[in-house]
Short mmCIF file of C-alpha atoms in Angstrom, two decimals:
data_model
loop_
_atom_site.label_atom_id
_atom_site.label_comp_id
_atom_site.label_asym_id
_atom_site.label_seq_id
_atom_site.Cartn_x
_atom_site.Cartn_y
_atom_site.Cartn_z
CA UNK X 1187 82.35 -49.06 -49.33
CA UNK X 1188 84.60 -46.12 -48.10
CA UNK X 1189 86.97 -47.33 -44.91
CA UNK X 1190 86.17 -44.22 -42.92
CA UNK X 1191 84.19 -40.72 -42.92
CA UNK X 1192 85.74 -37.98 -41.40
CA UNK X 1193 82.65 -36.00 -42.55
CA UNK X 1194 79.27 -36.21 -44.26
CA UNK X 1195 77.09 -33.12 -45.69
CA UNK X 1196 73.89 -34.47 -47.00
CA UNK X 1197 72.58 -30.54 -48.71
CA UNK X 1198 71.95 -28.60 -45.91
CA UNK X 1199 72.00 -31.43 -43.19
CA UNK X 1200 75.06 -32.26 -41.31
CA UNK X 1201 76.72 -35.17 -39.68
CA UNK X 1202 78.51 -35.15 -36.37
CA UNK X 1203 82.24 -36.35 -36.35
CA UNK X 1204 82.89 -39.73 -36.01
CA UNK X 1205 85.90 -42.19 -35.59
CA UNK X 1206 87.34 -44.55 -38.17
CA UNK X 1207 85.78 -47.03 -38.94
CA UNK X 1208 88.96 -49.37 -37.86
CA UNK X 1209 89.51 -47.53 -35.06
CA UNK X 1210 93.04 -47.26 -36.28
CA UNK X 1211 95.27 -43.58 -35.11
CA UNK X 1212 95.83 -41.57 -37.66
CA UNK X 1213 94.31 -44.07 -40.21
CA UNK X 1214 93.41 -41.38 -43.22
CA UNK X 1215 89.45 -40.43 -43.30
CA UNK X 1216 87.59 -39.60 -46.40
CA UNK X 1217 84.48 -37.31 -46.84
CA UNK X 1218 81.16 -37.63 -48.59
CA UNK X 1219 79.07 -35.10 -49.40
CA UNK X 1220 75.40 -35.84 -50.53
CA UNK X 1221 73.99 -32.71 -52.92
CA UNK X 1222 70.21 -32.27 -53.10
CA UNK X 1223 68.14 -31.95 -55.87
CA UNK X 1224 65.36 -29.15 -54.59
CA UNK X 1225 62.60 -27.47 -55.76
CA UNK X 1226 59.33 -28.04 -56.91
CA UNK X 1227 57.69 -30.77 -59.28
CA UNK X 1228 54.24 -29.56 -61.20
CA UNK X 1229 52.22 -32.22 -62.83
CA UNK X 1230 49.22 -32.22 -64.91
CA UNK X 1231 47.28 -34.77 -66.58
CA UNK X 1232 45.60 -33.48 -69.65
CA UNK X 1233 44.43 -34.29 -72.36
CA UNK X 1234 45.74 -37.29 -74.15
CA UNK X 1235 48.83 -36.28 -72.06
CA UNK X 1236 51.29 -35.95 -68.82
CA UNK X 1237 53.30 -32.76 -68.49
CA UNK X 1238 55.77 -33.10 -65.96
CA UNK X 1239 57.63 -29.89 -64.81
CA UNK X 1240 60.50 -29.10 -62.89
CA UNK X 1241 61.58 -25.79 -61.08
CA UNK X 1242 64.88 -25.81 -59.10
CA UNK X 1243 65.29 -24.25 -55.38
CA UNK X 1244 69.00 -23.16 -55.07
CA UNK X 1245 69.61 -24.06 -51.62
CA UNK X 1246 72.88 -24.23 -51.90
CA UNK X 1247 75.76 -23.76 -54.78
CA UNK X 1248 75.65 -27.80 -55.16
CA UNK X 1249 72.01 -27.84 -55.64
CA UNK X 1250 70.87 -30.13 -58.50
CA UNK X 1251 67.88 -29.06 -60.76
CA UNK X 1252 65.23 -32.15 -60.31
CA UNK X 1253 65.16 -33.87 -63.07
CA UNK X 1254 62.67 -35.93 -65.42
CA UNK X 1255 63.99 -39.19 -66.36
CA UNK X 1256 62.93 -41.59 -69.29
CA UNK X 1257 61.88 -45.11 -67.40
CA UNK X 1258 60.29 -46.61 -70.06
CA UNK X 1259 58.62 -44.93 -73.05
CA UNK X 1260 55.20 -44.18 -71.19
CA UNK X 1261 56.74 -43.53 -67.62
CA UNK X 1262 59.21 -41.18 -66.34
CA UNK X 1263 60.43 -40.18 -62.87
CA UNK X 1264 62.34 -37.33 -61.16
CA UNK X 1265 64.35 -37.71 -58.13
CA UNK X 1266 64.19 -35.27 -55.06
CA UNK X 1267 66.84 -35.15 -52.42
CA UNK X 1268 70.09 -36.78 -52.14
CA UNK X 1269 71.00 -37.72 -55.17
CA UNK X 1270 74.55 -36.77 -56.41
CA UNK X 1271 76.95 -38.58 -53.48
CA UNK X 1272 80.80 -37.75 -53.87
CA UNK X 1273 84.37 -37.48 -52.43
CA UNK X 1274 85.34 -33.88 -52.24
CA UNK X 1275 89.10 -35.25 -51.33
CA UNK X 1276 89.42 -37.82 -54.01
CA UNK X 1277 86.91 -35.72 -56.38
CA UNK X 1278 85.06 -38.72 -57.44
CA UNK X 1279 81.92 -39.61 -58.33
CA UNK X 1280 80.20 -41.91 -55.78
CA UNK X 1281 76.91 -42.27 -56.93
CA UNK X 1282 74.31 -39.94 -59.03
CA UNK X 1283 71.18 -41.76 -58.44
CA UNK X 1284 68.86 -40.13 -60.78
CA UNK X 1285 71.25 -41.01 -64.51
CA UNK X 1286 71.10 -44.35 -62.56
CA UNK X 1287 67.52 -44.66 -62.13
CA UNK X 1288 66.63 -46.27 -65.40
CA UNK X 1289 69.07 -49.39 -64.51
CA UNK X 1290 67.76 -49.98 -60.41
CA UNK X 1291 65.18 -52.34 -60.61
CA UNK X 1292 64.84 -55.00 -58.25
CA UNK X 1293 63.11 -58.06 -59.84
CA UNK X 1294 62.57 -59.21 -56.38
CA UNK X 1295 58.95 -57.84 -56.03
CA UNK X 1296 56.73 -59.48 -53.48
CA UNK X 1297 53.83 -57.24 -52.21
CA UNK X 1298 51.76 -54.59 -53.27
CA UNK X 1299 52.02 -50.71 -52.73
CA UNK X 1300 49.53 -49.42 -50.41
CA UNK X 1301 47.65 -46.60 -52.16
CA UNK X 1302 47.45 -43.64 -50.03
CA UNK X 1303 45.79 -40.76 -51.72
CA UNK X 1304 43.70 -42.60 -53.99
CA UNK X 1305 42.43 -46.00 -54.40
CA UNK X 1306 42.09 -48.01 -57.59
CA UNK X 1307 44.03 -49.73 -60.70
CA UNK X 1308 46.47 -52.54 -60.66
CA UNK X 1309 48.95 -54.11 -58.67
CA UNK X 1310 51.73 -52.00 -58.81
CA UNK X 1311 54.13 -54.12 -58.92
CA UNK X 1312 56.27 -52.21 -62.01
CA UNK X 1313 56.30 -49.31 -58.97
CA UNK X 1314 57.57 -51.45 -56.51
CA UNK X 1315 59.81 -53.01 -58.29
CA UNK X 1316 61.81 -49.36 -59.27
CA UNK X 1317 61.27 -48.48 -55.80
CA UNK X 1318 63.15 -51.73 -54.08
CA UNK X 1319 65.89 -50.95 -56.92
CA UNK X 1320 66.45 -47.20 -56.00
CA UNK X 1321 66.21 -48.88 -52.10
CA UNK X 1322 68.85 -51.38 -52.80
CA UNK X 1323 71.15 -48.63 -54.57
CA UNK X 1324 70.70 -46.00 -51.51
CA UNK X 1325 71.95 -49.11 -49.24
CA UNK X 1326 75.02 -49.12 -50.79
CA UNK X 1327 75.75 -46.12 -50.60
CA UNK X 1328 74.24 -45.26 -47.03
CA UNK X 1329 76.64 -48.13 -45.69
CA UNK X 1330 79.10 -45.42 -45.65
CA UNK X 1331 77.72 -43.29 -43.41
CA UNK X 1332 78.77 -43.69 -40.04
CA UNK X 1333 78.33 -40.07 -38.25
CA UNK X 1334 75.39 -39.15 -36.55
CA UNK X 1335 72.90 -37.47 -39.61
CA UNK X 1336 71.33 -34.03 -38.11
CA UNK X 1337 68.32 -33.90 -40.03
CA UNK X 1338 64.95 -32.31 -39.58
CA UNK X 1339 62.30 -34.42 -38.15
CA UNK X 1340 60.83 -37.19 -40.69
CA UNK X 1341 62.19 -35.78 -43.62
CA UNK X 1342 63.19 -38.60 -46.06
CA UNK X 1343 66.55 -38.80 -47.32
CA UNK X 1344 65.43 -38.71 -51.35
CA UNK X 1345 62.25 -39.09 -52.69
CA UNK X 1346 61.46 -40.52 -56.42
CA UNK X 1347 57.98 -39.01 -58.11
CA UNK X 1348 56.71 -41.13 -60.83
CA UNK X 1349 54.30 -40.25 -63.62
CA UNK X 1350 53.25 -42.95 -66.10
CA UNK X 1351 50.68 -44.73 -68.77
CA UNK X 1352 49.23 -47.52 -67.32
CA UNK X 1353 47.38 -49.93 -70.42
CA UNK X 1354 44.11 -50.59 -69.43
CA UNK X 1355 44.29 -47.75 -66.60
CA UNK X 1356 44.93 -44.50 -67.62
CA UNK X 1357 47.71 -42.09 -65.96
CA UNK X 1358 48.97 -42.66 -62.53
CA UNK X 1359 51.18 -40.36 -60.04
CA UNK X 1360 53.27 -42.06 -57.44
CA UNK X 1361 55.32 -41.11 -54.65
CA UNK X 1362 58.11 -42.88 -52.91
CA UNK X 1363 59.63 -41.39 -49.86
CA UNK X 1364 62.82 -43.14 -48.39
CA UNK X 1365 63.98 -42.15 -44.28
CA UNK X 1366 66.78 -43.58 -42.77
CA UNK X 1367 67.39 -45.46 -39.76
CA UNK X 1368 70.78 -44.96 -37.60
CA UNK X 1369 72.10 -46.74 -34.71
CA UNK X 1370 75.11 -46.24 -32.11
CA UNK X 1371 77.27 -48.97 -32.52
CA UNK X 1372 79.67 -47.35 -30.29
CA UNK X 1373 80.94 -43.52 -29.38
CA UNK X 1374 80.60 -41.45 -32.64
CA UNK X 1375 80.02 -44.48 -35.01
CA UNK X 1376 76.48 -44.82 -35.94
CA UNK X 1377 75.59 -47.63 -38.79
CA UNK X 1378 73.08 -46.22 -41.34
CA UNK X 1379 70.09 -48.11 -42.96
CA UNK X 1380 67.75 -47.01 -45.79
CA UNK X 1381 64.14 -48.07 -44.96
CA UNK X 1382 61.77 -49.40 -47.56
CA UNK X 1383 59.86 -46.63 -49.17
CA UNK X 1384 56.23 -45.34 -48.23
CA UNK X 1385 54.30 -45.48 -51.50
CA UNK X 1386 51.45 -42.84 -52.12
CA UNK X 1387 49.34 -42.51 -54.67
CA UNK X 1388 48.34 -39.18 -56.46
CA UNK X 1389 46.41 -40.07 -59.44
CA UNK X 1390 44.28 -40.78 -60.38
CA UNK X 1391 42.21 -39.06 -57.94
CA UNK X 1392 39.34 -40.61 -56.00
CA UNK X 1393 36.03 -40.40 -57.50
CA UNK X 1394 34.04 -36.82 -57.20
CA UNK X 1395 37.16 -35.14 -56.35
CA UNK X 1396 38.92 -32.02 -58.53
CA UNK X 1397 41.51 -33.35 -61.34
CA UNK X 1398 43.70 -30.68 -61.53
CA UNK X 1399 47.74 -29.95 -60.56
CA UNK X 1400 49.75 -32.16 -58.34
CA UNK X 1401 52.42 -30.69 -56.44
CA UNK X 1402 55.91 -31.97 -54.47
CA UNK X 1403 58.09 -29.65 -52.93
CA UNK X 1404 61.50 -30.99 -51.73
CA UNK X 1405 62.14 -30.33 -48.69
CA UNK X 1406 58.81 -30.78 -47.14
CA UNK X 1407 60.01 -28.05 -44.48
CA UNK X 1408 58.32 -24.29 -45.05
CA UNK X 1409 57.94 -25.69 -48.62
CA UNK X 1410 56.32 -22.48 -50.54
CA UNK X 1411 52.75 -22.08 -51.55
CA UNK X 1412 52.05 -24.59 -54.40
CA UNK X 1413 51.10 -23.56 -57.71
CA UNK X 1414 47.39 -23.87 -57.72
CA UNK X 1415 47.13 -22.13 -53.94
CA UNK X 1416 48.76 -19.19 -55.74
CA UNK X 1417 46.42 -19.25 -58.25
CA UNK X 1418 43.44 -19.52 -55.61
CA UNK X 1419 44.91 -16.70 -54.14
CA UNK X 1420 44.86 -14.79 -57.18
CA UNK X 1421 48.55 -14.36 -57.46
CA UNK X 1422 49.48 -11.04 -58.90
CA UNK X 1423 52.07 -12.73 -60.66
CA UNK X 1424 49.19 -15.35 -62.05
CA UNK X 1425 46.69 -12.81 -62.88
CA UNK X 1426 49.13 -11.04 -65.31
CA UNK X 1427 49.32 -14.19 -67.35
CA UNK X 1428 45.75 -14.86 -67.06
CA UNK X 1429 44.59 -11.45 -67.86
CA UNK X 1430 47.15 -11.67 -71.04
CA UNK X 1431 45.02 -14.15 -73.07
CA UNK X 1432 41.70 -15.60 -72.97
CA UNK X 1433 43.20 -19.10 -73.46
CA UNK X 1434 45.71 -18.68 -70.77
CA UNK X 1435 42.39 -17.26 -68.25
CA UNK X 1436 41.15 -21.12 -69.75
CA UNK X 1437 43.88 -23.03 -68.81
CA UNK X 1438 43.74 -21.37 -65.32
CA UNK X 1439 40.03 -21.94 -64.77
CA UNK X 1440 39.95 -25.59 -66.01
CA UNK X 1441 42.22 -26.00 -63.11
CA UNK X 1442 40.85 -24.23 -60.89
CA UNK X 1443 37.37 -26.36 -60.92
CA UNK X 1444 39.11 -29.42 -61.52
CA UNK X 1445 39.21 -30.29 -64.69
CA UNK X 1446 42.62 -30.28 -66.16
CA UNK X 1447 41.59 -33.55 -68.03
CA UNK X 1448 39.57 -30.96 -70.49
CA UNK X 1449 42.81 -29.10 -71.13
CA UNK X 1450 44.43 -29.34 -74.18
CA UNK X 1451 48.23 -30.26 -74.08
CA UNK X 1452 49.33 -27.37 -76.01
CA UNK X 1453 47.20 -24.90 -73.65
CA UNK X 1454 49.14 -26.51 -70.65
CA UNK X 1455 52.37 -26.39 -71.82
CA UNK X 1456 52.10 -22.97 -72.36
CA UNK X 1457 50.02 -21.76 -69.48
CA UNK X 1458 53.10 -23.53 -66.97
CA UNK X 1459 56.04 -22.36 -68.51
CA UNK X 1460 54.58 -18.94 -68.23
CA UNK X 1461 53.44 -19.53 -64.74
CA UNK X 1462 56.62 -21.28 -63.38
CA UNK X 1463 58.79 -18.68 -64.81
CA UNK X 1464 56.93 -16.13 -63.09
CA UNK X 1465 57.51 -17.82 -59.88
CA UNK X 1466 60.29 -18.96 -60.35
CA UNK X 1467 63.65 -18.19 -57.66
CA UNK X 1468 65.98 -15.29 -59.30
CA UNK X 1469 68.37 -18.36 -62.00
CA UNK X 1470 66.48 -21.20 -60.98
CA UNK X 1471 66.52 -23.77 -63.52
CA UNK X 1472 63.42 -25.32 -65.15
CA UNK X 1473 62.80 -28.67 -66.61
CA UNK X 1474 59.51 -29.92 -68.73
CA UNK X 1475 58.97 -32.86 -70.20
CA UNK X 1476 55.73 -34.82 -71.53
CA UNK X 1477 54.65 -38.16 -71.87
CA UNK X 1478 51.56 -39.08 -74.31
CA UNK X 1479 50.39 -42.97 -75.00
CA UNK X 1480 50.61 -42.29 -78.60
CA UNK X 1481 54.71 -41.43 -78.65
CA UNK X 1482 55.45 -41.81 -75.42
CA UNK X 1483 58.20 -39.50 -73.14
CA UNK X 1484 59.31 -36.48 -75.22
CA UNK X 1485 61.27 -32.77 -73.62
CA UNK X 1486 59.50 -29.38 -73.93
CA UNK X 1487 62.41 -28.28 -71.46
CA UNK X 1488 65.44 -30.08 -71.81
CA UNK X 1489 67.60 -29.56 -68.47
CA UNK X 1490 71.05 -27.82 -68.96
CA UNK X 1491 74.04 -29.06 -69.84
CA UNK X 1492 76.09 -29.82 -66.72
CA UNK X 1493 80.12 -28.84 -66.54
CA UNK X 1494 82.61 -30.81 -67.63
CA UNK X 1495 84.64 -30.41 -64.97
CA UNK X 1496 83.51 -30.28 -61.20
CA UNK X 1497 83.75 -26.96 -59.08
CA UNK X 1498 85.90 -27.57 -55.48
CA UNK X 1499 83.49 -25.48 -53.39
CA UNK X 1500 85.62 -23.09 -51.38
CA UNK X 1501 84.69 -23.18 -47.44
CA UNK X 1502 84.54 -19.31 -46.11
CA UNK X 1503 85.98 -18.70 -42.86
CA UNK X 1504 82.27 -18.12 -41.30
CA UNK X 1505 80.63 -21.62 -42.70
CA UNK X 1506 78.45 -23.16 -40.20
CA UNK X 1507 80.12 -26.34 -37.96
CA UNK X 1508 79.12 -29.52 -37.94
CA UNK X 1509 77.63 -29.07 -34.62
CA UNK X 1510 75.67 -26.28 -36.19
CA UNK X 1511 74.31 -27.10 -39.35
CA UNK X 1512 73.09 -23.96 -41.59
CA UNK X 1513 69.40 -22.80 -41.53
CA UNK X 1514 67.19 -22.18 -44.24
#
């Protein structure tokens, strides 16, 4: 736990200046900086598969790409949000949540998710039990956060998406959204908490209604139009891949009546990395990576490789103050 925080940047949100946390003149203050991992996640169930991909949202020159990450062999999960915490003074590494998801899980599991948009299949407890882990983790780091967090309203601090197997149920989509709670101790020293997760369900979907693309967009604010309302709205961008090929116009109409579960794999993989790149942000970065129940999680996209060696960021003259974080 770090003594005292002369400054947190959590991506694009800002925390006012507090006092050490000893109250101690001249005592020396550290900073932590929280990067985001933004963009969008695309998920379709096909068939006799889950493609999961990933399309980055450069906020920022810290912004992380999100991420699929191996959970088990039938389950993956990307992280959105805060999820690479460090010391710009000391230069270390505080925490990178999502190369530690595999290890949080909390074997402390005592009730069951509530399903939100769909109902059906097992206790969850698997779910909850990654999601109290990932809690526990964003605790200890959140303890060191003792300046007021400027944040828009209700947005969680990180989110975790997970896409999975489940024997004897079929594929599932989850998401867990984590907010923070802060309190005034006294003048400029606030005491952070990490709440316990709101757990939604995306998949399967109730019965009668469409199977087709599941979208998350991190942050929720003025996210963009998801991929399947741009296809709806007959994208030019879209049309030009559907009008290339008639299996590409398939791909698009399967999922446009809602049935993506009649979509080959192969189709799908193809038809998104053609769509995403056309959407894409000018050097975004893309992830894909697939899960089947035969052989399990497997890349199409492998992320980049990530520096060796991390980048001071150099502060222009004109950056935005504390008091006035930047705007998107």
């Amino acid at each position: 736990m770090l003594l005292a925080v002369g400054l947190c940047l959590i991506g694009r949100w800002a925390c006012a200046p507090r006092v050490s946390a000893q109250d101690i003149p001249g005592a020396p203050t550290e900073e932590i900086v929280a990067n985001l991992a933004a963009g969008r996640v695309v998920i379709a169930v096909v068939k006799n598969a889950i493609l999961v991909a990933t399309v980055e949202e450069p906020l920022e020159a810290e912004t992380r790409p999100p991420t699929p990450v191996a959970l088990a062999s039938e389950r993956l999960g990307v992280m959105l949000g805060a999820v690479e915490w460090w010391s710009p003074s000391s230069q270390q590494e505080i925490a990178r949540l999502d190369k530690e998801l595999p290890h949080l899980r909390s074997l402390a599991v005592t009730t069951t998710p509530h399903l939100g948009q769909s109902q059906g299949g097992d206790e969850a407890t698997d779910i909850e039990a990654i999601g109290k882990g990932l809690l526990s983790r964003l605790n200890e780091v959140a303890e060191g956060l003792h300046g007021k967090v400027n944040s828009p309203a209700n947005e969680p601090i990180a989110e975790l998406i997970v896409a999975d197997y489940l024997t004897g149920y079929g594929p599932e989509v989850w998401q867990l959204a984590y907010r923070i709670k802060q309190e005034e101790q006294r003048a400029e020293y606030w005491t952070t908490r990490v709440l316990p997760p709101a757990y939604l369900q995306f998949w399967p979907p109730e019965k009668n209604q469409p199977r087709t693309l599941v979208e998350f967009h991190y942050p929720p604010e003025n996210a963009p139009p998801s991929l399947l309302d741009l296809l709806r709205g007959k994208d030019p961008r879209l049309e030009k891949i559907r009008s290339s090929d008639a299996k590409m116009a398939g791909v698009a109409d399967r999922l446009l009546a809602g049935e993506s579960n009649k979509v080959s794999a192969d189709d799908a993989t193809q038809f998104l990395r053609a769509a995403l790149d056309a959407i894409a942000p000018p050097q975004a970065r893309e992830t894909m990576a697939m899960i089947r129940p035969e052989t399990g999680f497997a890349w199409v996209l492998p992320p980049p490789e990530e520096p060796t060696e991390r980048r001071q960021p150099e502060r222009p003259s004109n950056a935005p103050t504390l008091a006035k974080p930047p705007q998107r």
